[in-house]
Amino acid sequence: MNTETLLKEITFKAIRSSGAGGQHVNKVSSKIELTFDLENSAALSIQEKSLLKTKLQSRLSKENVLIIFCDETRSQHRNKDIAIARFLSIIKTNLILPKQRKKTKPSKAAIKKRIETKKKVGVKKALRKKPRLD
């Protein structure tokens, strides 16, 4: 994954932010919408694209476009930096392959010990019963 080429493929759109702020909110477009077209990215390999499609399935649109919004601050530039940082962290964390699980089984001693304790508990419970008078 090449970060520089990824950043070149990002498109930004400034939108009016919602919420408190008075007249300033109605005049300034400080909210940032970051979009990244996963399908047509040249920075990612085919394997990376397929991995990201499966892991980011809930965050992608129907056209496999990742959209990130940021309206945390009043500054458009700061919101842009925050959105870029979020985007890079999302991509990096979701490109990590999980470790393959190695199948294990209990040792013979552990199996023997488990069966012995089961038998002891069974005998203890059998001794609690009232004797049958046949």
PDB file of N, CA and C in Angstrom, residues 27-95:
ATOM      1  N   LYS A  27     -23.184  30.261   7.024  1.00  0.00           N
ATOM      2  CA  LYS A  27     -22.390  30.889   5.968  1.00  0.00           C
ATOM      3  C   LYS A  27     -21.196  30.052   5.523  1.00  0.00           C
ATOM      4  N   VAL A  28     -20.612  29.267   6.447  1.00  0.00           N
ATOM      5  CA  VAL A  28     -19.334  28.606   6.182  1.00  0.00           C
ATOM      6  C   VAL A  28     -19.535  27.103   5.986  1.00  0.00           C
ATOM      7  N   SER A  29     -18.867  26.567   4.982  1.00  0.00           N
ATOM      8  CA  SER A  29     -18.898  25.124   4.737  1.00  0.00           C
ATOM      9  C   SER A  29     -17.675  24.492   5.385  1.00  0.00           C
ATOM     10  N   SER A  30     -17.823  24.069   6.631  1.00  0.00           N
ATOM     11  CA  SER A  30     -16.669  23.530   7.355  1.00  0.00           C
ATOM     12  C   SER A  30     -16.684  22.013   7.452  1.00  0.00           C
ATOM     13  N   LYS A  31     -17.821  21.387   7.185  1.00  0.00           N
ATOM     14  CA  LYS A  31     -17.912  19.932   7.243  1.00  0.00           C
ATOM     15  C   LYS A  31     -17.240  19.352   5.988  1.00  0.00           C
ATOM     16  N   ILE A  32     -16.480  18.286   6.189  1.00  0.00           N
ATOM     17  CA  ILE A  32     -15.737  17.668   5.086  1.00  0.00           C
ATOM     18  C   ILE A  32     -16.315  16.283   4.799  1.00  0.00           C
ATOM     19  N   GLU A  33     -16.482  16.005   3.510  1.00  0.00           N
ATOM     20  CA  GLU A  33     -16.893  14.674   3.057  1.00  0.00           C
ATOM     21  C   GLU A  33     -15.736  14.107   2.233  1.00  0.00           C
ATOM     22  N   LEU A  34     -15.105  13.063   2.750  1.00  0.00           N
ATOM     23  CA  LEU A  34     -13.988  12.406   2.069  1.00  0.00           C
ATOM     24  C   LEU A  34     -14.533  11.180   1.352  1.00  0.00           C
ATOM     25  N   THR A  35     -14.250  11.052   0.053  1.00  0.00           N
ATOM     26  CA  THR A  35     -14.686   9.871  -0.691  1.00  0.00           C
ATOM     27  C   THR A  35     -13.479   9.198  -1.321  1.00  0.00           C
ATOM     28  N   PHE A  36     -13.523   7.869  -1.302  1.00  0.00           N
ATOM     29  CA  PHE A  36     -12.441   7.066  -1.877  1.00  0.00           C
ATOM     30  C   PHE A  36     -13.060   5.916  -2.656  1.00  0.00           C
ATOM     31  N   ASP A  37     -12.762   5.869  -3.963  1.00  0.00           N
ATOM     32  CA  ASP A  37     -13.291   4.818  -4.830  1.00  0.00           C
ATOM     33  C   ASP A  37     -12.382   3.600  -4.728  1.00  0.00           C
ATOM     34  N   LEU A  38     -12.829   2.607  -3.998  1.00  0.00           N
ATOM     35  CA  LEU A  38     -12.032   1.402  -3.758  1.00  0.00           C
ATOM     36  C   LEU A  38     -11.865   0.576  -5.021  1.00  0.00           C
ATOM     37  N   GLU A  39     -12.906   0.531  -5.830  1.00  0.00           N
ATOM     38  CA  GLU A  39     -12.898  -0.298  -7.039  1.00  0.00           C
ATOM     39  C   GLU A  39     -11.854   0.170  -8.052  1.00  0.00           C
ATOM     40  N   ASN A  40     -11.718   1.481  -8.232  1.00  0.00           N
ATOM     41  CA  ASN A  40     -10.830   2.035  -9.263  1.00  0.00           C
ATOM     42  C   ASN A  40      -9.501   2.540  -8.715  1.00  0.00           C
ATOM     43  N   SER A  41      -9.114   2.085  -7.545  1.00  0.00           N
ATOM     44  CA  SER A  41      -7.870   2.534  -6.928  1.00  0.00           C
ATOM     45  C   SER A  41      -6.665   1.848  -7.570  1.00  0.00           C
ATOM     46  N   ALA A  42      -5.661   2.651  -7.905  1.00  0.00           N
ATOM     47  CA  ALA A  42      -4.426   2.111  -8.477  1.00  0.00           C
ATOM     48  C   ALA A  42      -3.388   1.845  -7.390  1.00  0.00           C
ATOM     49  N   ALA A  43      -3.610   2.383  -6.195  1.00  0.00           N
ATOM     50  CA  ALA A  43      -2.652   2.243  -5.106  1.00  0.00           C
ATOM     51  C   ALA A  43      -2.746   0.894  -4.409  1.00  0.00           C
ATOM     52  N   LEU A  44      -3.869   0.197  -4.581  1.00  0.00           N
ATOM     53  CA  LEU A  44      -4.086  -1.070  -3.891  1.00  0.00           C
ATOM     54  C   LEU A  44      -4.040  -2.231  -4.877  1.00  0.00           C
ATOM     55  N   SER A  45      -3.522  -3.352  -4.403  1.00  0.00           N
ATOM     56  CA  SER A  45      -3.490  -4.550  -5.241  1.00  0.00           C
ATOM     57  C   SER A  45      -4.872  -5.207  -5.235  1.00  0.00           C
ATOM     58  N   ILE A  46      -5.051  -6.197  -6.076  1.00  0.00           N
ATOM     59  CA  ILE A  46      -6.335  -6.888  -6.175  1.00  0.00           C
ATOM     60  C   ILE A  46      -6.666  -7.595  -4.862  1.00  0.00           C
ATOM     61  N   GLN A  47      -5.643  -8.212  -4.231  1.00  0.00           N
ATOM     62  CA  GLN A  47      -5.872  -8.898  -2.969  1.00  0.00           C
ATOM     63  C   GLN A  47      -6.274  -7.907  -1.875  1.00  0.00           C
ATOM     64  N   GLU A  48      -5.616  -6.758  -1.845  1.00  0.00           N
ATOM     65  CA  GLU A  48      -5.936  -5.739  -0.835  1.00  0.00           C
ATOM     66  C   GLU A  48      -7.359  -5.213  -1.047  1.00  0.00           C
ATOM     67  N   LYS A  49      -7.731  -5.020  -2.297  1.00  0.00           N
ATOM     68  CA  LYS A  49      -9.095  -4.547  -2.586  1.00  0.00           C
ATOM     69  C   LYS A  49     -10.139  -5.547  -2.115  1.00  0.00           C
ATOM     70  N   SER A  50      -9.906  -6.828  -2.404  1.00  0.00           N
ATOM     71  CA  SER A  50     -10.892  -7.840  -1.997  1.00  0.00           C
ATOM     72  C   SER A  50     -10.963  -7.956  -0.475  1.00  0.00           C
ATOM     73  N   LEU A  51      -9.821  -7.845   0.197  1.00  0.00           N
ATOM     74  CA  LEU A  51      -9.797  -7.886   1.661  1.00  0.00           C
ATOM     75  C   LEU A  51     -10.561  -6.706   2.252  1.00  0.00           C
ATOM     76  N   LEU A  52     -10.323  -5.510   1.695  1.00  0.00           N
ATOM     77  CA  LEU A  52     -11.021  -4.320   2.178  1.00  0.00           C
ATOM     78  C   LEU A  52     -12.521  -4.392   1.881  1.00  0.00           C
ATOM     79  N   LYS A  53     -12.892  -4.964   0.750  1.00  0.00           N
ATOM     80  CA  LYS A  53     -14.323  -5.095   0.422  1.00  0.00           C
ATOM     81  C   LYS A  53     -15.035  -5.953   1.455  1.00  0.00           C
ATOM     82  N   THR A  54     -14.389  -7.041   1.869  1.00  0.00           N
ATOM     83  CA  THR A  54     -15.037  -7.916   2.846  1.00  0.00           C
ATOM     84  C   THR A  54     -15.059  -7.289   4.238  1.00  0.00           C
ATOM     85  N   LYS A  55     -13.958  -6.661   4.630  1.00  0.00           N
ATOM     86  CA  LYS A  55     -13.891  -6.105   5.982  1.00  0.00           C
ATOM     87  C   LYS A  55     -14.689  -4.811   6.137  1.00  0.00           C
ATOM     88  N   LEU A  56     -14.741  -3.985   5.071  1.00  0.00           N
ATOM     89  CA  LEU A  56     -15.445  -2.703   5.138  1.00  0.00           C
ATOM     90  C   LEU A  56     -16.817  -2.772   4.478  1.00  0.00           C
ATOM     91  N   GLN A  57     -17.392  -3.941   4.401  1.00  0.00           N
ATOM     92  CA  GLN A  57     -18.646  -4.142   3.698  1.00  0.00           C
ATOM     93  C   GLN A  57     -19.755  -3.214   4.197  1.00  0.00           C
ATOM     94  N   SER A  58     -19.816  -2.993   5.503  1.00  0.00           N
ATOM     95  CA  SER A  58     -20.879  -2.156   6.062  1.00  0.00           C
ATOM     96  C   SER A  58     -20.627  -0.661   5.844  1.00  0.00           C
ATOM     97  N   ARG A  59     -19.379  -0.277   5.573  1.00  0.00           N
ATOM     98  CA  ARG A  59     -19.056   1.140   5.403  1.00  0.00           C
ATOM     99  C   ARG A  59     -19.022   1.577   3.944  1.00  0.00           C
ATOM    100  N   LEU A  60     -19.048   0.625   3.021  1.00  0.00           N
ATOM    101  CA  LEU A  60     -18.958   0.952   1.597  1.00  0.00           C
ATOM    102  C   LEU A  60     -20.346   1.150   1.005  1.00  0.00           C
ATOM    103  N   SER A  61     -20.412   2.021  -0.016  1.00  0.00           N
ATOM    104  CA  SER A  61     -21.664   2.195  -0.743  1.00  0.00           C
ATOM    105  C   SER A  61     -21.813   1.070  -1.758  1.00  0.00           C
ATOM    106  N   LYS A  62     -22.898   1.080  -2.518  1.00  0.00           N
ATOM    107  CA  LYS A  62     -23.137   0.035  -3.513  1.00  0.00           C
ATOM    108  C   LYS A  62     -22.073   0.041  -4.607  1.00  0.00           C
ATOM    109  N   GLU A  63     -21.498   1.207  -4.870  1.00  0.00           N
ATOM    110  CA  GLU A  63     -20.460   1.340  -5.899  1.00  0.00           C
ATOM    111  C   GLU A  63     -19.064   1.122  -5.329  1.00  0.00           C
ATOM    112  N   ASN A  64     -18.964   0.574  -4.112  1.00  0.00           N
ATOM    113  CA  ASN A  64     -17.695   0.345  -3.400  1.00  0.00           C
ATOM    114  C   ASN A  64     -16.911   1.636  -3.194  1.00  0.00           C
ATOM    115  N   VAL A  65     -17.611   2.650  -2.725  1.00  0.00           N
ATOM    116  CA  VAL A  65     -16.991   3.936  -2.402  1.00  0.00           C
ATOM    117  C   VAL A  65     -17.058   4.121  -0.892  1.00  0.00           C
ATOM    118  N   LEU A  66     -15.899   4.421  -0.302  1.00  0.00           N
ATOM    119  CA  LEU A  66     -15.822   4.685   1.138  1.00  0.00           C
ATOM    120  C   LEU A  66     -16.049   6.175   1.358  1.00  0.00           C
ATOM    121  N   ILE A  67     -16.994   6.524   2.220  1.00  0.00           N
ATOM    122  CA  ILE A  67     -17.319   7.919   2.501  1.00  0.00           C
ATOM    123  C   ILE A  67     -17.119   8.175   3.988  1.00  0.00           C
ATOM    124  N   ILE A  68     -16.330   9.216   4.290  1.00  0.00           N
ATOM    125  CA  ILE A  68     -16.066   9.590   5.679  1.00  0.00           C
ATOM    126  C   ILE A  68     -16.433  11.063   5.856  1.00  0.00           C
ATOM    127  N   PHE A  69     -17.220  11.351   6.883  1.00  0.00           N
ATOM    128  CA  PHE A  69     -17.600  12.725   7.201  1.00  0.00           C
ATOM    129  C   PHE A  69     -16.839  13.187   8.431  1.00  0.00           C
ATOM    130  N   CYS A  70     -16.534  14.487   8.468  1.00  0.00           N
ATOM    131  CA  CYS A  70     -15.901  15.058   9.662  1.00  0.00           C
ATOM    132  C   CYS A  70     -16.393  16.490   9.843  1.00  0.00           C
ATOM    133  N   ASP A  71     -17.014  16.744  10.993  1.00  0.00           N
ATOM    134  CA  ASP A  71     -17.449  18.106  11.323  1.00  0.00           C
ATOM    135  C   ASP A  71     -17.167  18.410  12.792  1.00  0.00           C
ATOM    136  N   GLU A  72     -16.019  17.896  13.277  1.00  0.00           N
ATOM    137  CA  GLU A  72     -15.683  18.041  14.690  1.00  0.00           C
ATOM    138  C   GLU A  72     -15.282  19.462  15.063  1.00  0.00           C
ATOM    139  N   THR A  73     -14.586  20.143  14.164  1.00  0.00           N
ATOM    140  CA  THR A  73     -14.114  21.490  14.479  1.00  0.00           C
ATOM    141  C   THR A  73     -14.756  22.503  13.546  1.00  0.00           C
ATOM    142  N   ARG A  74     -14.544  23.783  13.838  1.00  0.00           N
ATOM    143  CA  ARG A  74     -15.064  24.853  12.984  1.00  0.00           C
ATOM    144  C   ARG A  74     -14.172  25.107  11.786  1.00  0.00           C
ATOM    145  N   SER A  75     -12.948  24.586  11.844  1.00  0.00           N
ATOM    146  CA  SER A  75     -11.988  24.817  10.774  1.00  0.00           C
ATOM    147  C   SER A  75     -12.098  23.720   9.709  1.00  0.00           C
ATOM    148  N   GLN A  76     -12.243  24.150   8.467  1.00  0.00           N
ATOM    149  CA  GLN A  76     -12.324  23.205   7.356  1.00  0.00           C
ATOM    150  C   GLN A  76     -11.017  22.440   7.198  1.00  0.00           C
ATOM    151  N   HIS A  77      -9.893  23.122   7.381  1.00  0.00           N
ATOM    152  CA  HIS A  77      -8.577  22.485   7.224  1.00  0.00           C
ATOM    153  C   HIS A  77      -8.341  21.425   8.296  1.00  0.00           C
ATOM    154  N   ARG A  78      -8.718  21.742   9.535  1.00  0.00           N
ATOM    155  CA  ARG A  78      -8.558  20.762  10.610  1.00  0.00           C
ATOM    156  C   ARG A  78      -9.458  19.548  10.396  1.00  0.00           C
ATOM    157  N   ASN A  79     -10.681  19.791   9.933  1.00  0.00           N
ATOM    158  CA  ASN A  79     -11.592  18.688   9.630  1.00  0.00           C
ATOM    159  C   ASN A  79     -11.041  17.814   8.507  1.00  0.00           C
ATOM    160  N   LYS A  80     -10.387  18.443   7.550  1.00  0.00           N
ATOM    161  CA  LYS A  80      -9.780  17.699   6.442  1.00  0.00           C
ATOM    162  C   LYS A  80      -8.644  16.813   6.957  1.00  0.00           C
ATOM    163  N   ASP A  81      -7.817  17.353   7.834  1.00  0.00           N
ATOM    164  CA  ASP A  81      -6.723  16.567   8.420  1.00  0.00           C
ATOM    165  C   ASP A  81      -7.252  15.400   9.252  1.00  0.00           C
ATOM    166  N   ILE A  82      -8.303  15.637  10.014  1.00  0.00           N
ATOM    167  CA  ILE A  82      -8.898  14.582  10.839  1.00  0.00           C
ATOM    168  C   ILE A  82      -9.473  13.482   9.951  1.00  0.00           C
ATOM    169  N   ALA A  83     -10.137  13.886   8.873  1.00  0.00           N
ATOM    170  CA  ALA A  83     -10.726  12.902   7.957  1.00  0.00           C
ATOM    171  C   ALA A  83      -9.646  12.061   7.281  1.00  0.00           C
ATOM    172  N   ILE A  84      -8.540  12.690   6.900  1.00  0.00           N
ATOM    173  CA  ILE A  84      -7.427  11.953   6.278  1.00  0.00           C
ATOM    174  C   ILE A  84      -6.843  10.961   7.273  1.00  0.00           C
ATOM    175  N   ALA A  85      -6.648  11.393   8.512  1.00  0.00           N
ATOM    176  CA  ALA A  85      -6.100  10.502   9.543  1.00  0.00           C
ATOM    177  C   ALA A  85      -7.030   9.317   9.782  1.00  0.00           C
ATOM    178  N   ARG A  86      -8.341   9.561   9.836  1.00  0.00           N
ATOM    179  CA  ARG A  86      -9.317   8.479  10.010  1.00  0.00           C
ATOM    180  C   ARG A  86      -9.252   7.503   8.842  1.00  0.00           C
ATOM    181  N   PHE A  87      -9.200   8.061   7.635  1.00  0.00           N
ATOM    182  CA  PHE A  87      -9.150   7.232   6.426  1.00  0.00           C
ATOM    183  C   PHE A  87      -7.930   6.317   6.441  1.00  0.00           C
ATOM    184  N   LEU A  88      -6.759   6.887   6.728  1.00  0.00           N
ATOM    185  CA  LEU A  88      -5.538   6.083   6.733  1.00  0.00           C
ATOM    186  C   LEU A  88      -5.570   5.013   7.818  1.00  0.00           C
ATOM    187  N   SER A  89      -6.103   5.354   8.990  1.00  0.00           N
ATOM    188  CA  SER A  89      -6.156   4.353  10.055  1.00  0.00           C
ATOM    189  C   SER A  89      -7.145   3.232   9.704  1.00  0.00           C
ATOM    190  N   ILE A  90      -8.259   3.575   9.074  1.00  0.00           N
ATOM    191  CA  ILE A  90      -9.236   2.554   8.652  1.00  0.00           C
ATOM    192  C   ILE A  90      -8.598   1.611   7.649  1.00  0.00           C
ATOM    193  N   ILE A  91      -7.890   2.166   6.669  1.00  0.00           N
ATOM    194  CA  ILE A  91      -7.266   1.338   5.632  1.00  0.00           C
ATOM    195  C   ILE A  91      -6.177   0.458   6.242  1.00  0.00           C
ATOM    196  N   LYS A  92      -5.325   1.039   7.078  1.00  0.00           N
ATOM    197  CA  LYS A  92      -4.212   0.264   7.660  1.00  0.00           C
ATOM    198  C   LYS A  92      -4.707  -0.853   8.570  1.00  0.00           C
ATOM    199  N   THR A  93      -5.686  -0.559   9.418  1.00  0.00           N
ATOM    200  CA  THR A  93      -6.163  -1.595  10.347  1.00  0.00           C
ATOM    201  C   THR A  93      -6.898  -2.717   9.630  1.00  0.00           C
ATOM    202  N   ASN A  94      -7.582  -2.392   8.546  1.00  0.00           N
ATOM    203  CA  ASN A  94      -8.342  -3.427   7.842  1.00  0.00           C
ATOM    204  C   ASN A  94      -7.519  -4.196   6.822  1.00  0.00           C
ATOM    205  N   LEU A  95      -6.292  -3.776   6.567  1.00  0.00           N
ATOM    206  CA  LEU A  95      -5.411  -4.534   5.676  1.00  0.00           C
ATOM    207  C   LEU A  95      -4.608  -5.592   6.428  1.00  0.00           C
TER     208      LEU A  95
END
